[in-house]
XYZ file of C-alpha atoms in Angstrom:
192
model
C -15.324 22.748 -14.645
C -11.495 23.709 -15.011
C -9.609 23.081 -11.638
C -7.446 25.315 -10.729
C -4.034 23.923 -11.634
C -5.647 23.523 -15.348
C -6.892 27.307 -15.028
C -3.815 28.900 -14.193
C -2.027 27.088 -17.014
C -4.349 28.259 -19.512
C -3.604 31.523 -18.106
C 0.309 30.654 -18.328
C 0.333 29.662 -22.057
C -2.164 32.546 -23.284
C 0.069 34.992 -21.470
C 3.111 33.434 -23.295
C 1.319 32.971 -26.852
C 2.208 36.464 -28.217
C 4.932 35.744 -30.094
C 7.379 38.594 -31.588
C 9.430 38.293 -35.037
C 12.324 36.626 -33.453
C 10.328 33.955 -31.052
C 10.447 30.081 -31.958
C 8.161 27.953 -31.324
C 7.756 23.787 -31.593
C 5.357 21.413 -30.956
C 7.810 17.899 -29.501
C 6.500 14.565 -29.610
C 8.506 12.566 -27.002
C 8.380 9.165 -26.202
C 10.984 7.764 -23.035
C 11.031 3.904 -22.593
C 12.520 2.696 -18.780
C 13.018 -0.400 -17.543
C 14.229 -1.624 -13.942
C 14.121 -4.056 -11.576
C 12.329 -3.301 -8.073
C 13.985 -6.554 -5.154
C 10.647 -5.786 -3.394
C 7.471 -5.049 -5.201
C 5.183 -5.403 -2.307
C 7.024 -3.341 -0.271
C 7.523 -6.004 2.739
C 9.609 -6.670 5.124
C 9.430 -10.230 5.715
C 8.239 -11.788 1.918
C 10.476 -9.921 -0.532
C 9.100 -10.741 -4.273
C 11.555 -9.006 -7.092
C 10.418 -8.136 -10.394
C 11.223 -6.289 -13.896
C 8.804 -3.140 -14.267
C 8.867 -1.117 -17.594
C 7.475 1.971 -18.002
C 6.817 4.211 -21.312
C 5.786 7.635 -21.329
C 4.802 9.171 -24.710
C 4.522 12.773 -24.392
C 3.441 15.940 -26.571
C 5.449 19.002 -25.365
C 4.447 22.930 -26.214
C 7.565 25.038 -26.424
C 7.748 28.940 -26.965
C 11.133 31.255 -26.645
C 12.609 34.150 -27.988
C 14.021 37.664 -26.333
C 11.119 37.927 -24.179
C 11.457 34.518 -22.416
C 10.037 31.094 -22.869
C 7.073 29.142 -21.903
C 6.728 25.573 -22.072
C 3.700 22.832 -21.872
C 3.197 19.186 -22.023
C 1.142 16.585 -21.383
C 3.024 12.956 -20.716
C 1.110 9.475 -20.083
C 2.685 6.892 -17.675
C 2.527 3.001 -18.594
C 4.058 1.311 -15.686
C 4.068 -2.725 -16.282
C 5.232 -4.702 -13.372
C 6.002 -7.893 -14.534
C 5.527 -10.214 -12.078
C 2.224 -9.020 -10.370
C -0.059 -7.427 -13.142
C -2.301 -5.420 -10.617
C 0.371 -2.900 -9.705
C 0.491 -1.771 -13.228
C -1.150 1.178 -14.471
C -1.655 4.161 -16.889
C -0.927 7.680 -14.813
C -1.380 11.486 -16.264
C 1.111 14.196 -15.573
C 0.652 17.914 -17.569
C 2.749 20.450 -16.428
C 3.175 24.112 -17.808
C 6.338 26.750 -17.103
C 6.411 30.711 -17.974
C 9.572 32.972 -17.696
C 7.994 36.353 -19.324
C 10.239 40.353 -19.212
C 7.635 42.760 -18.614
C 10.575 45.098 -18.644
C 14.571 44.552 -19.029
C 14.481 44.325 -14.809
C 10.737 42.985 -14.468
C 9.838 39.677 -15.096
C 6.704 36.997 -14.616
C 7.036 33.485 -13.876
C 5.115 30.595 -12.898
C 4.382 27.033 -13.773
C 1.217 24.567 -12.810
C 0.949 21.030 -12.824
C -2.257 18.550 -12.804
C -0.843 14.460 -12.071
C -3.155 11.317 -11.640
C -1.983 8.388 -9.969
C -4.140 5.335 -11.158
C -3.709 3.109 -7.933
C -4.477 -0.529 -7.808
C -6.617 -2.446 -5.360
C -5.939 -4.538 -2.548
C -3.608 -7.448 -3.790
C -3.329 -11.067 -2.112
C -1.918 -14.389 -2.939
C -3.883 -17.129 -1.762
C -5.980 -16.948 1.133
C -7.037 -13.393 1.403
C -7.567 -14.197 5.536
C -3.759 -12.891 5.921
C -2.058 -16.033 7.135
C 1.306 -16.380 7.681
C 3.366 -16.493 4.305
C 0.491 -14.794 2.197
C 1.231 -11.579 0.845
C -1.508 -8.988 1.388
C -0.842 -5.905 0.059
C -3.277 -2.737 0.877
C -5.376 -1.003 -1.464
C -3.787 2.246 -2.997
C -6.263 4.294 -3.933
C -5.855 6.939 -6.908
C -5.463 10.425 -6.265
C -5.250 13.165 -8.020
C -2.449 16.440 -6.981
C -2.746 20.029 -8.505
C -0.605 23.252 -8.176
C 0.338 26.455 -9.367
C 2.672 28.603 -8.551
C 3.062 32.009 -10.234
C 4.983 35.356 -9.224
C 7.375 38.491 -10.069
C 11.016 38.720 -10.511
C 13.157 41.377 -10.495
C 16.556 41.986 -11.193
C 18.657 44.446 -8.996
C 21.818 43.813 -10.646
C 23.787 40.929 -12.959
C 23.875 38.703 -10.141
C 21.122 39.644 -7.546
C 16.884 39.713 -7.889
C 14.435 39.824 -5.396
C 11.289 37.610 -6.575
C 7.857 37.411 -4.839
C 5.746 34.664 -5.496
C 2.408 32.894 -4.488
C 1.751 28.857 -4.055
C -1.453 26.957 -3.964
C -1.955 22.916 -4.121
C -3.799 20.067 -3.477
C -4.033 16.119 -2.927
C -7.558 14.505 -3.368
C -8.173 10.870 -3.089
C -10.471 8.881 -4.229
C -12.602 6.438 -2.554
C -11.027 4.845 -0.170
C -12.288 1.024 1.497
C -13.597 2.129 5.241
C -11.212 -0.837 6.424
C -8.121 1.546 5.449
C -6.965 4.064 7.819
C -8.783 6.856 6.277
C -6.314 9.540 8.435
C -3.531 8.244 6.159
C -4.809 8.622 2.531
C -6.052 12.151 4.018
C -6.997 14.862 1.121
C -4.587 17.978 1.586
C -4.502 21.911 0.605
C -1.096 23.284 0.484
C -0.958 27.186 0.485
């Protein structure tokens, strides 16, 4: 079953598909390589440990536009490598989709959606896993997955001023998450 985030950009890209004579349209491969240096992977305040993380994202992009407006869709992969501790690394998912559509000169349709998938890692410690002084013991991040869509109407009162109404609908799930964790924290969310 679609979720709704992948429902209302199907919706998005059919509703920008028709093409007229002067429309272009590409299909763009994309591939951005990034590396940095986080002081603190562990996020701690007393046992700082730096280290280099890369990260590549190959992407495939959808791109429509012409007189009528433009509509654009991806889907992008995340490889983050963190070099000194291998369990923070992980592969992540973001697709996103955007529509700018005239009905009429003054009228117009927009919206975008967007699914992303955070892989998480488990609960990380060096040494004795009892949490004695000097160990680091990092919590478990769970995954989680975050959907939205927003979509709406624009339309333009003069050159310089439009009045747009729009509607906005989200949500964070987690996945399991160890009973030891504070369960109100890693909370699932619906944002309206």
């Amino acid at each position: 079953a679609l979720s709704g985030a992948s429902l209302a950009l199907a919706a998005l890209l059919s509703a920008a598909l028709p093409a007229g004579a002067g429309d272009e349209t590409y299909l763009r491969p994309m591939i951005d390589v990034e590396q940095g240096w986080d002081s603190n992977i562990f996020n701690t305040d007393d046992h700082e440990e730096p280290s280099l993380v890369t990260t590549i994202s190959p992407a495939l992009w959808f791109e429509n536009g012409g007189e009528l407006g433009e509509a654009r869709a991806g889907v992008t992969a995340r490889a983050r490598s963190v070099w000194r501790e291998s369990d923070l690394s992980g592969v992540d998912l973001l697709t996103r989709g955007e529509l700018d559509r005239k009905i009429t000169p003054r009228l117009s349709l927009f919206g975008d959606a967007a699914y992303d998938e955070y892989s998480g890692y488990d609960q990380i410690g060096d040494g004795d896993t009892a949490g004695q002084p000097g160990n680091i013991l990092l919590e478990e991040q769970p995954s989680w997955t975050r959907t939205h869509g927003r979509g709406g109407f624009r339309y333009l009162l003069t050159e310089r001023l439009s009045f747009s109404l729009s509607a906005y609908g989200g949500r964070i799930n987690y996945e399991s998450v160890d009973p030891s964790v504070d369960s109100g924290y890693y909370r699932d969310r619906t944002l309206y």
